[in-house]
Coordinates of C-alpha atoms and ligand atoms in Angstrom, one line a residue:
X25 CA 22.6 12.0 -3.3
X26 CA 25.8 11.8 -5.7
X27 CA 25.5 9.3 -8.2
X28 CA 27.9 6.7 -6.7
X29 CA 24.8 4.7 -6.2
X30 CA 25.2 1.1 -7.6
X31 CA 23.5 -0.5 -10.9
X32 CA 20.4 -2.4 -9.6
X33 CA 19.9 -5.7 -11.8
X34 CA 16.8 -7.0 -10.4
X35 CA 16.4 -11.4 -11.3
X36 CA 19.3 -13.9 -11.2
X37 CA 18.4 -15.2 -14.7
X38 CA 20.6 -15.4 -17.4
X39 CA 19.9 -12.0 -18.8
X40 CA 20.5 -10.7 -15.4
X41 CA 23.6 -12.3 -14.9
X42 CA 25.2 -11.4 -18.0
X43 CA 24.3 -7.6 -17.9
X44 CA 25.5 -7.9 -14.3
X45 CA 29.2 -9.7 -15.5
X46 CA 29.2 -7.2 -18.5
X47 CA 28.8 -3.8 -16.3
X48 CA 32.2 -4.5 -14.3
X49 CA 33.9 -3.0 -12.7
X50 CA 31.0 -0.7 -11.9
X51 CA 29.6 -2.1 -8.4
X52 CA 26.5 -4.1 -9.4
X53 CA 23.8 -5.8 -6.8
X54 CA 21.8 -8.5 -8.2
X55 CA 18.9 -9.3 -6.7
X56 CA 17.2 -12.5 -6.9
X57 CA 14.5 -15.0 -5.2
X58 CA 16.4 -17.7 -5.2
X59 CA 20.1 -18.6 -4.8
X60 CA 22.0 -19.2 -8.1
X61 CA 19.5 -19.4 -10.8
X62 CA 17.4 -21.5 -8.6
X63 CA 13.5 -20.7 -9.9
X64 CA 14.9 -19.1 -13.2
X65 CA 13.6 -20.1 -16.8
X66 CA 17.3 -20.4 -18.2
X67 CA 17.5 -23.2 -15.9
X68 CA 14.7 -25.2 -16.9
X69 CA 15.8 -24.2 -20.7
X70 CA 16.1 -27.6 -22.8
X71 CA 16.5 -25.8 -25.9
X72 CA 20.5 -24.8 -26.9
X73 CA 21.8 -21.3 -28.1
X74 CA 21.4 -20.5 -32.0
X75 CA 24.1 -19.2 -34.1
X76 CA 25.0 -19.6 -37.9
X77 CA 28.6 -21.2 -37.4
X78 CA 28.2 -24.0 -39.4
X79 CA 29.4 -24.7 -42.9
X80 CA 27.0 -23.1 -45.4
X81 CA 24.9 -21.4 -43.2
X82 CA 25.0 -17.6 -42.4
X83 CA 24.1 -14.4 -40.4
X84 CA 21.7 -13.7 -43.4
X85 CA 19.4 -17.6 -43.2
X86 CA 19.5 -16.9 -39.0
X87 CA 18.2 -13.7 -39.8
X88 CA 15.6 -14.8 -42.1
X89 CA 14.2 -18.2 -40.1
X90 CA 13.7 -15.5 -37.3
X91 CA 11.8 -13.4 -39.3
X92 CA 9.6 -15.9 -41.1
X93 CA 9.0 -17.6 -37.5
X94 CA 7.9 -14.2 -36.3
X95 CA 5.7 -13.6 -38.8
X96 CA 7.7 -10.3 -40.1
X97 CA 6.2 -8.7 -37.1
X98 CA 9.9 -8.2 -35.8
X99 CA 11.9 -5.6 -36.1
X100 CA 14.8 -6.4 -38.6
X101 CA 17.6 -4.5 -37.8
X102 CA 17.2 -5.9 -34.4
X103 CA 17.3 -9.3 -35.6
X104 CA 20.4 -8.6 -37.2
X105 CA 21.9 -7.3 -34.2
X106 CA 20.9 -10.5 -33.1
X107 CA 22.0 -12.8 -35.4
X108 CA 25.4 -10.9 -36.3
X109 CA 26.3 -11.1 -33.0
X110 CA 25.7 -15.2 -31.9
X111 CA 29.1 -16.5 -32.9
X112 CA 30.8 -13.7 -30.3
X113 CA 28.2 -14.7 -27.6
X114 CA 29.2 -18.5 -27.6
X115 CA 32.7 -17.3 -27.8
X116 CA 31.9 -15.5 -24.7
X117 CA 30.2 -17.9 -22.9
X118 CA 32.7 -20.7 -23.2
X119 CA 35.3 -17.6 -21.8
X120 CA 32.9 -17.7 -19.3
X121 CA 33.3 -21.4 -18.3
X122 CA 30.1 -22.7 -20.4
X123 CA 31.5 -26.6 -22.2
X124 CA 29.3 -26.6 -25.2
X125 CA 29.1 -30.2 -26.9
X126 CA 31.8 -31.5 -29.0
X127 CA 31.5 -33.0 -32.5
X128 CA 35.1 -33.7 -33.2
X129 CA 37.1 -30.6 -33.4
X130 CA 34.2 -28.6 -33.4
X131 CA 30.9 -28.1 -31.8
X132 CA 27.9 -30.1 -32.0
X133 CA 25.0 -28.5 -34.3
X134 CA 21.7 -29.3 -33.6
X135 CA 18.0 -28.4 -35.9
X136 CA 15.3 -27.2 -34.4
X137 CA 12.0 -26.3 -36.0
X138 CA 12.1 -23.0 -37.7
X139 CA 15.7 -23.4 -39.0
X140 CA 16.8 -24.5 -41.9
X141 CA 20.7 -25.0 -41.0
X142 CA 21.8 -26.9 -38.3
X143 CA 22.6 -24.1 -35.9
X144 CA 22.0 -24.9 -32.2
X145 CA 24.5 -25.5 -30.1
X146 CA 23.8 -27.3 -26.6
X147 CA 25.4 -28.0 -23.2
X148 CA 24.9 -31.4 -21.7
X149 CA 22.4 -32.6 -24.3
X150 CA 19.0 -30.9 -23.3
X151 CA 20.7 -29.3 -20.2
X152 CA 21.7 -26.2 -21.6
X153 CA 20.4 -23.6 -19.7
X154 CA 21.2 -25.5 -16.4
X155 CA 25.1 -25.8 -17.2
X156 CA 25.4 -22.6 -18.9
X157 CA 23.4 -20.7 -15.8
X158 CA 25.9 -23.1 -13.6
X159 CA 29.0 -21.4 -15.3
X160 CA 27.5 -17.8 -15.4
X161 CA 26.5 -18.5 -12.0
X162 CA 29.6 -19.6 -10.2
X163 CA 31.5 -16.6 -12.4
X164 CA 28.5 -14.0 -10.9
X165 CA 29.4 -15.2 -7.5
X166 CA 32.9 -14.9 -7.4
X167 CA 32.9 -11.7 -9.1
X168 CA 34.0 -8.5 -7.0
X169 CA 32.0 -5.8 -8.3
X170 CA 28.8 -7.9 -7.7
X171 CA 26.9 -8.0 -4.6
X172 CA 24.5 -11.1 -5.2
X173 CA 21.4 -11.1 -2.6
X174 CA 19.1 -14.1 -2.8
X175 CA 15.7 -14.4 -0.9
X176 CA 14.5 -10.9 -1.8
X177 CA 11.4 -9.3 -3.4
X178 CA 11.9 -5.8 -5.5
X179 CA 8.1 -4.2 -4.3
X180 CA 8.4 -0.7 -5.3
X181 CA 10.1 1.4 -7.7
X182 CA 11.7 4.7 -5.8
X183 CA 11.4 7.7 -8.7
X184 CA 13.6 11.1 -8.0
X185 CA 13.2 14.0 -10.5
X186 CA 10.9 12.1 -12.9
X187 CA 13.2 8.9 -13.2
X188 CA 13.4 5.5 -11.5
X189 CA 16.3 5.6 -8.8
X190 CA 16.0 3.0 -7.0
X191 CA 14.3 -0.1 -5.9
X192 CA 12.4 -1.1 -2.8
X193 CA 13.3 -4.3 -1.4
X194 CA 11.3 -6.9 0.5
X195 CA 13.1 -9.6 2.8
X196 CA 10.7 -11.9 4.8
X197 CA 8.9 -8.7 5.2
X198 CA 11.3 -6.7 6.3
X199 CA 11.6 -3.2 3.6
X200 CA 14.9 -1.8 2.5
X201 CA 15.4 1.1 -0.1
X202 CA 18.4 0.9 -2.1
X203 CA 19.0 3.5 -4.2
X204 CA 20.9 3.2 -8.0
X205 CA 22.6 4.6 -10.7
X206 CA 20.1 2.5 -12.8
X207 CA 17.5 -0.3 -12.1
X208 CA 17.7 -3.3 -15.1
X209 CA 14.4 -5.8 -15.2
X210 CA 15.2 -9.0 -16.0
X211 CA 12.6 -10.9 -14.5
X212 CA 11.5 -12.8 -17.0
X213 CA 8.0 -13.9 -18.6
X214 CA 4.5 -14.4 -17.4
X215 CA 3.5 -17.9 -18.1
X216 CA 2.6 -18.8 -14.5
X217 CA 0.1 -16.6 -15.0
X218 CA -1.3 -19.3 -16.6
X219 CA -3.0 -22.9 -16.1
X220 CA -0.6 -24.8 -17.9
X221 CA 2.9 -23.6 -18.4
X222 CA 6.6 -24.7 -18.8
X223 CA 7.2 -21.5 -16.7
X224 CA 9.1 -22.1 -13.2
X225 CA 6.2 -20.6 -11.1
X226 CA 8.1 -17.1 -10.0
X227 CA 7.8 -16.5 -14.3
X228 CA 4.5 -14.1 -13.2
X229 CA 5.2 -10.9 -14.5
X230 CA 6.0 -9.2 -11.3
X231 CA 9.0 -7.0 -12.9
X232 CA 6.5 -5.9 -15.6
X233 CA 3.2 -5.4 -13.1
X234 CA 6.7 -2.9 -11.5
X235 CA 6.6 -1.3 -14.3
X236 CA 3.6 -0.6 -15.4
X237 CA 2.5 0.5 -11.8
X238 CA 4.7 3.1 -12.4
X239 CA 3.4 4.3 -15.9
X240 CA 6.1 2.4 -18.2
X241 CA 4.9 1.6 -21.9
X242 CA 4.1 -2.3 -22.9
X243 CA 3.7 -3.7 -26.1
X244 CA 2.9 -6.2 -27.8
X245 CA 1.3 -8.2 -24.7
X246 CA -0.7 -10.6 -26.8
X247 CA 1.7 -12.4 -28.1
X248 CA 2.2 -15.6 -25.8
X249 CA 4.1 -18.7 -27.2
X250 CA 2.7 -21.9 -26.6
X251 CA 4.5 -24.9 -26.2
X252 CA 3.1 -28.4 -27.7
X253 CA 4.8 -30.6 -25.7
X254 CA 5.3 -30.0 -22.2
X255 CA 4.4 -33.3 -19.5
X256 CA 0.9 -33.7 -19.0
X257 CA 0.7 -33.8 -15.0
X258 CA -2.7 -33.6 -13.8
X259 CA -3.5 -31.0 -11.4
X260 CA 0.3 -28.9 -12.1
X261 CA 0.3 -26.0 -13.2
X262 CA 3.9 -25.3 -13.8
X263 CA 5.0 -29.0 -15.9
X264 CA 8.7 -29.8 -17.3
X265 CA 9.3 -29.4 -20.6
X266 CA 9.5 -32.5 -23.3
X267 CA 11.7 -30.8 -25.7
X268 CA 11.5 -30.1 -29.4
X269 CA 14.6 -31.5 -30.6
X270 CA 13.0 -35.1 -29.8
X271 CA 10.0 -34.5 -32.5
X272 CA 13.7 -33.4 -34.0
X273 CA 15.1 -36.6 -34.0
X274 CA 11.7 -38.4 -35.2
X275 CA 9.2 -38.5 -31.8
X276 CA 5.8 -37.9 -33.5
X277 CA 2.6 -37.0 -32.1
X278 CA -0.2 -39.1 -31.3
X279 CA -4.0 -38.8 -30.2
X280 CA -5.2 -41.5 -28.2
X281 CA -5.9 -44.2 -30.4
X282 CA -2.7 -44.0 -31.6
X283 CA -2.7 -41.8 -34.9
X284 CA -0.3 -39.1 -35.8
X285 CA -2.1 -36.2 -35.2
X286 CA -0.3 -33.9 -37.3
X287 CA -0.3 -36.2 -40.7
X288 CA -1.4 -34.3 -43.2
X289 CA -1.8 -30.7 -41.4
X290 CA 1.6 -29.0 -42.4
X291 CA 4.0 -29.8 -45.0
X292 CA 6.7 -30.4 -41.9
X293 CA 4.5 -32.3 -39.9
X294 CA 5.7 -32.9 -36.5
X295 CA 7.9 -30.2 -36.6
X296 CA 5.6 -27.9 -38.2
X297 CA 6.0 -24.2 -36.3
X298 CA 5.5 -24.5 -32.5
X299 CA 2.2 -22.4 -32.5
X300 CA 0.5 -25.0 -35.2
X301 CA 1.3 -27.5 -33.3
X302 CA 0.2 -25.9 -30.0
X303 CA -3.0 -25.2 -31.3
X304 CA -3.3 -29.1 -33.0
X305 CA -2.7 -30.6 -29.6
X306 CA -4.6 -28.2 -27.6
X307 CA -8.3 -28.6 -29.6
X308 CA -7.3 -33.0 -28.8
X309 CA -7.4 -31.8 -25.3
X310 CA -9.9 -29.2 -25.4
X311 CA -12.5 -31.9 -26.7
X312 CA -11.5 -34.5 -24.2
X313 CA -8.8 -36.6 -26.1
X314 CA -5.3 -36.8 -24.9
X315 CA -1.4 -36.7 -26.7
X316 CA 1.5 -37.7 -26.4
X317 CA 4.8 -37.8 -27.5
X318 CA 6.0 -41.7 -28.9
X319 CA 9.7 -41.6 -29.2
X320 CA 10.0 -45.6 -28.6
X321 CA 11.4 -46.6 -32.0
X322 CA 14.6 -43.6 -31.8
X323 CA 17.9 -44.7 -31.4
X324 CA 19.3 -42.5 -29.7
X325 CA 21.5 -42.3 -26.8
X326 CA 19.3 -40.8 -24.1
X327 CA 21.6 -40.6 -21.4
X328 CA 23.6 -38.3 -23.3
X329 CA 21.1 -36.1 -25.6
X330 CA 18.2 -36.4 -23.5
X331 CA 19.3 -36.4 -20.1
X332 CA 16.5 -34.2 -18.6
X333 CA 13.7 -35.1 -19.9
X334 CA 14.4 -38.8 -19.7
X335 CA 15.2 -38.4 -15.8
X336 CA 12.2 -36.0 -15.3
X337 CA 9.9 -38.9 -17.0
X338 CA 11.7 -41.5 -15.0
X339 CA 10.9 -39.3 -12.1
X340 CA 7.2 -39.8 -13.0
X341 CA 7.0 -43.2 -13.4
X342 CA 6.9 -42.8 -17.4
X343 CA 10.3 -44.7 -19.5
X344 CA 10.4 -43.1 -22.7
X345 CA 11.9 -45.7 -23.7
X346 CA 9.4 -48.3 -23.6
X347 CA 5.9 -46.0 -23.6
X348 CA 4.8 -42.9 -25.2
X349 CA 4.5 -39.5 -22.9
X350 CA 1.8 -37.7 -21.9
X351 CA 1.9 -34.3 -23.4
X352 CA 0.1 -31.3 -23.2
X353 CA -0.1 -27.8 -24.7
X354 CA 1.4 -25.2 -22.0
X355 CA 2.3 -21.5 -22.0
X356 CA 6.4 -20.7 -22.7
X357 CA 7.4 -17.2 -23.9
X358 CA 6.3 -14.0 -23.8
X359 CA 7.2 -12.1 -26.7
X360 CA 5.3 -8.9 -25.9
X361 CA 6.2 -6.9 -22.7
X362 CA 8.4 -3.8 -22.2
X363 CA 9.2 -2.1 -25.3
X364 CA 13.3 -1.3 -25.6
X365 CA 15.7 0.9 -27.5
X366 CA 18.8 -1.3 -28.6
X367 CA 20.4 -0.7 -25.3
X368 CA 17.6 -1.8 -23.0
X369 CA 16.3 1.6 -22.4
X370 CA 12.6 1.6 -21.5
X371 CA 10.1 4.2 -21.6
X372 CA 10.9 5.4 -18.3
X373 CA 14.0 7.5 -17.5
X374 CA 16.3 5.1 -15.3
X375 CA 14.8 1.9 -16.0
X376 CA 16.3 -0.7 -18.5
X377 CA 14.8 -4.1 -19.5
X378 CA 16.2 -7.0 -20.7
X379 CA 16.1 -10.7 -21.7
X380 CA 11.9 -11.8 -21.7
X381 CA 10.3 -9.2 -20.1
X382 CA 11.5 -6.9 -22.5
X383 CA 10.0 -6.2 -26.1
X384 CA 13.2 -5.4 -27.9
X385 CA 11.6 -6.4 -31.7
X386 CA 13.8 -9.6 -32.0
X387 CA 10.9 -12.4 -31.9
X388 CA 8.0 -10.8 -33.2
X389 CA 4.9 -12.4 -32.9
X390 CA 6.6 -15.9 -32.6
X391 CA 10.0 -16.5 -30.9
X392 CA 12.0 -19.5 -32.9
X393 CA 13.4 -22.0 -31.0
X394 CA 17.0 -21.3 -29.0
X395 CA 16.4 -17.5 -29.6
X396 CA 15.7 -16.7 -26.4
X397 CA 19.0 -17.7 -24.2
X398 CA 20.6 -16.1 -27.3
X399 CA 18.6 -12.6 -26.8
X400 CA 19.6 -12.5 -22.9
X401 CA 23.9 -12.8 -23.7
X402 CA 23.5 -10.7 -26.8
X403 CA 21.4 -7.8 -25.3
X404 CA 22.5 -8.7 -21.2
X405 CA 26.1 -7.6 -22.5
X406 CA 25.4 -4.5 -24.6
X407 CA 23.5 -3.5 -21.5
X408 CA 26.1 -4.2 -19.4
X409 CA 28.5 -2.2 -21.2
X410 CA 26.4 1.0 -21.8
X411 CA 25.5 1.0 -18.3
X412 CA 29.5 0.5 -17.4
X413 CA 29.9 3.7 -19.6
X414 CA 27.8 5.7 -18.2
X415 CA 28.0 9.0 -16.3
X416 CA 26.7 8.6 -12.7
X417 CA 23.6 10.2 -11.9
X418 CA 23.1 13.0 -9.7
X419 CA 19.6 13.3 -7.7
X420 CA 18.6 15.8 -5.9
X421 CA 14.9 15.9 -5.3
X422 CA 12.4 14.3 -3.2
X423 CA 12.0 10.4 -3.4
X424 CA 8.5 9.1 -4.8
X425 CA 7.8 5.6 -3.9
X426 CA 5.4 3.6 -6.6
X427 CA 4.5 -0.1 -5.5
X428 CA 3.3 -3.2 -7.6
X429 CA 0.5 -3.7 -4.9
X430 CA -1.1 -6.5 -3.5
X431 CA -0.7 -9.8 -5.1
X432 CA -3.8 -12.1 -5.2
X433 CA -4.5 -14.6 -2.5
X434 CA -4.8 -18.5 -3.7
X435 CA -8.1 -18.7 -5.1
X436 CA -8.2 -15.8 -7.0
X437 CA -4.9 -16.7 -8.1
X438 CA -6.4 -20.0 -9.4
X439 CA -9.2 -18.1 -11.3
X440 CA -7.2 -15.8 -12.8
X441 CA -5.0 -18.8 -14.1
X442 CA -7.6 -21.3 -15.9
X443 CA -9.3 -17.5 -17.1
X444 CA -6.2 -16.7 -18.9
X445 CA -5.8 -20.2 -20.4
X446 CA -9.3 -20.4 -21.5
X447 CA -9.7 -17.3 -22.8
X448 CA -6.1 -16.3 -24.3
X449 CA -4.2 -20.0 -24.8
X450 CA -3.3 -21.0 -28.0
X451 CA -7.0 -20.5 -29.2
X452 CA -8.9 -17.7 -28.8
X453 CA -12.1 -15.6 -29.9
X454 CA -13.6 -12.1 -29.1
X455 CA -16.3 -13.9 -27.4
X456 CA -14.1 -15.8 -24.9
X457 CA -11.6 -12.6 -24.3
X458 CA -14.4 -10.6 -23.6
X459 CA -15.9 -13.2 -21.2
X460 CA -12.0 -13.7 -19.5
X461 CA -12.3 -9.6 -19.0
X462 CA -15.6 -9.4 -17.3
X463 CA -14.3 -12.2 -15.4
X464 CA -11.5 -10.8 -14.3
X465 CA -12.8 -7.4 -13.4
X466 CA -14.2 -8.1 -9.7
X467 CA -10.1 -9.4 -9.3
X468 CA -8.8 -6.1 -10.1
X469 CA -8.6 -4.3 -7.1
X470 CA -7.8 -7.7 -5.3
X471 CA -3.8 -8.1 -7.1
X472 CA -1.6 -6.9 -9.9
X473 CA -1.6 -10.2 -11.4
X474 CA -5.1 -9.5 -12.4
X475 CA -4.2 -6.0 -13.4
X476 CA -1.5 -7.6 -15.8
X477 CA -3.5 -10.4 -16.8
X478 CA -6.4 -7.8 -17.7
X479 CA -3.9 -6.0 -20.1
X480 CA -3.0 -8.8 -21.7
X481 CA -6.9 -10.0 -22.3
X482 CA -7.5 -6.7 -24.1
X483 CA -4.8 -6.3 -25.7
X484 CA -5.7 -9.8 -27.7
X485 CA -9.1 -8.9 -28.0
X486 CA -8.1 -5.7 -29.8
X487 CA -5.9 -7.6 -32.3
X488 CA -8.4 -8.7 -34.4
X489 CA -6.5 -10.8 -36.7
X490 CA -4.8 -14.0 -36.4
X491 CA -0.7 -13.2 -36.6
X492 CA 2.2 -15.8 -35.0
X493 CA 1.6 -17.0 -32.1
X494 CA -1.4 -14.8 -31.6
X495 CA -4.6 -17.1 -33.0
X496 CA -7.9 -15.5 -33.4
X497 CA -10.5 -18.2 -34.4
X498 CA -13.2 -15.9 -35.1
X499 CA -10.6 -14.2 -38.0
X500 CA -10.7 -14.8 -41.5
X501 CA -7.7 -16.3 -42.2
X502 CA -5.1 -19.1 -43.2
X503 CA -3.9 -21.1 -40.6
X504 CA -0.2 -21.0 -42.2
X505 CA -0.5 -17.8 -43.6
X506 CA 2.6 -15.4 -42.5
X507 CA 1.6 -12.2 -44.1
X508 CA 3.9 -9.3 -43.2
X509 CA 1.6 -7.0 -40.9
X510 CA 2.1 -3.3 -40.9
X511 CA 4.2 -2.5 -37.5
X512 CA 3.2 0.7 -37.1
X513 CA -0.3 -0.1 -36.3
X514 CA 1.1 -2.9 -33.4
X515 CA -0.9 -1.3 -30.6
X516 CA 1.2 -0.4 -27.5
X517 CA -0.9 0.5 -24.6
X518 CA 0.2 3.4 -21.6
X519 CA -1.1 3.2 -18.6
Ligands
SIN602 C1 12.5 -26.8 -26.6 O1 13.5 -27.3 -26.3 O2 11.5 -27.4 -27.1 C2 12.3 -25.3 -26.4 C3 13.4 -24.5 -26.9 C4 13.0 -23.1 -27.0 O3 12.1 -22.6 -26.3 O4 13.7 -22.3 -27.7

């Protein structure tokens, strides 16, 4: 075959779509499960974009809240990268047809925990990721060297000559191979692997389960961000987010008799680091007590800052306005997954990664808020343009097809879920990984997501000590403490 073959971006998130917008003119086909952005995590992202454009802040402080929030497990120059390149990537997006919100001349900076400048820049209030996905969207779809198909499954990875050249599709069961130039993952994190999660439900690792089903590296796979506030919804698994930025603007925390539940815990109190809080709100419910959010006294103007969250209570029969909301701990962001080079390379020859199922070194053990819809413009684009650079690829030899497998059927689906969440939530101990793993093991043959979900469970139960997001109650150590751990001996497992 000559290399004319296109670039395969497989997940219509906003990583996807911006490595996708940044490769032109090279012919592109985006694959996705859902039509524009439908499904995706961007969308449901409440949080805004970080970037040290205000006065008085800098490149150096964004660099230095992301390391302190990922416990200096990150990998520095990365974060520089990162950070150095924010200003550009708002630029970008508002080329791009994104209207970030005004203050005046300039735009509006919002805090969020971690930071210490105002920094975050939003869309809508806490409708960022919809109305920048919208904008990104609409650009994707009108773009010429993009060929968007919604409704389809990627299945199988097709290697030729030792690399990955192509994908194999699944459409309502019907199979297609389409062969590439290159084949990008961007499909996101695993939280629905989990009881509770903020995750849209298709966030289940099935890019990574790819991956590893065809020998790729992981790292890292431990560390799983937990969210203190998303809405407690009995019986959901996958539950809308109540964002930070309202313990930002003064909601605190309460058990069910009313008391603040994180007085006296953390110098910062409510807005202590996400994983403190996590864990604060998850041993309430763990013994039986419930939370929630009271953000009746603010004055604020919801319509306008809090749009989502106050329709998605309204939608629930809860007014924020007038009664506190029910909230509960739930699984958000995968820091850990495929490791990266700086342009998205993975460990196998022909496939990229990029956005959260990636491990490029930029979060560390703890992601801080409004880093993530940064990461996926800052690395989507130099992805993008590396891959629009580059030489086609010539193959020659015979095509070898590796698939994810089977996927598990409801029940065990179920099991694995609450088995995850008990074993490797915000809390966890050797003696409850351990149990999680024999649990798991009759699952194994039955689906990848127990496969993934077992690597995962080992690899926290080989991290001995407690680090970020990554909590080990049977270890000896501070609960605040954010020692600099040596990186080198970060496990990564090959398969
Ligand atoms: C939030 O709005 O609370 C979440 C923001 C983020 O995950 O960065």
């Amino acid at each position: 075959m000559r290399g004319n073959a296109p670039i395969v971006v497989v997940g219509g998130g906003m990583a996807g779509l911006c490595t996708a917008l940044a490769a032109a003119p090279r012919p592109v086909v985006l694959l996705s499960r859902a039509a524009d952005g439908e499904g995706s995590a961007s969308t449901l992202a409440q949080g805004g974009i970080a970037a040290a454009i205000g006065a008085g802040d800098s490149i150096d402080a964004h660099v230095a809240d992301t390391l302190l929030a990922g416990a200096m497990h990150n990998d520095p120059g990365r974060v520089r990268m990162l950070a150095a390149a924010a200003a550009e990537a708002i630029e970008w997006l508002q080329e791009h047809g994104t209207e970030f919100d005004r203050d005046g001349a300039g735009l509006q900076l919002g805090r969020e925990g971690g930071h210490h400048h105002a920094r975050i820049v939003h869309a809508g209030g806490d409708a960022s990721g919809a109305r920048v996905m919208a904008a990104l969207s609409a650009e994707a779809r009108s773009a010429t060297h993009i060929d968007w198909r919604s409704g389809v499954e990627a299945d199988a990875l097709v290697l030729r000559d030792g690399r990955v050249a192509g994908v194999r599709l699944d459409q309502d069961g019907r199979n297609e191979i389409l062969m590439s130039s290159a084949v990008v993952l961007a499909t996101g994190g695993v939280g629905a692997l989990f009881a509770r999660t903020t995750n849209p439900v298709g966030a289940n690792g099935s890019g990574l389960a790819l991956a590893m089903a065809a020998g790729a590296q992981l790292q890292d796979m431990e560390f799983v961000q937990f969210h203190p506030t998303a809405l407690d919804l009995e019986e959901a698994h996958s539950l809308p987010l109540v964002t930070e930025a309202l313990r930002g603007v003064g909601a605190r925390l309460r058990d069910g008799n009313g008391k603040a539940i994180m007085d006296g815990l953390h110098p910062l109190g409510d807005l202590a680091p996400r994983d403190i809080v996590a864990r604060r709100v998850w041993q309430e419910n763990q013994t039986g007590g419930t939370v929630s959010l009271d953000a009746r006294a603010l004055e604020i103007h919801w319509e306008r800052a809090f749009p989502t969250v106050l329709a998605t209570c309204l939608g629930h029969g809860i007014d924020p306005r007038h009664m506190p909301i029910p909230v509960s701990a739930a699984a958000h962001f995968h820091m850990g997954g495929l490791p990266v080079d700086d342009l998205g390379r993975t460990s196998l020859d022909g496939l990229y990664a990029v956005g959260e199922v990636a491990c490029n070194g930029v979060h560390g053990a703890n992601r801080l808020a409004s880093n993530s819809l940064l990461e996926c413009v800052v690395f989507g684009r130099r992805l993008g343009s590396h891959l629009r650079e580059q030489q086609s690829v010539r193959h020659d030899g015979g095509c070898l097809l590796v698939e994810r497998g089977a996927g598990l059927h409801s029940d065990d689906l179920r099991l694995l879920r609450e088995t995850l969440w008990q074993a490797a939530g915000p809390i966890r101990t050797a003696q409850n990984l351990q149990h999680g793993i024999d649990t798991l093991a009759p699952l194994l043959a039955r689906g990848w997501q127990a496969r993934l979900g077992q690597s995962l469970l080992a690899a926290a139960l080989r991290r001995t000590t407690s680090i970020g997001a990554h909590w080990r109650d049977d270890a000896v150590i501070n609960p605040v403490s954010r020692s600099r751990p040596n990186r080198s001996i970060s496990h990564s497992i090959r398969h």
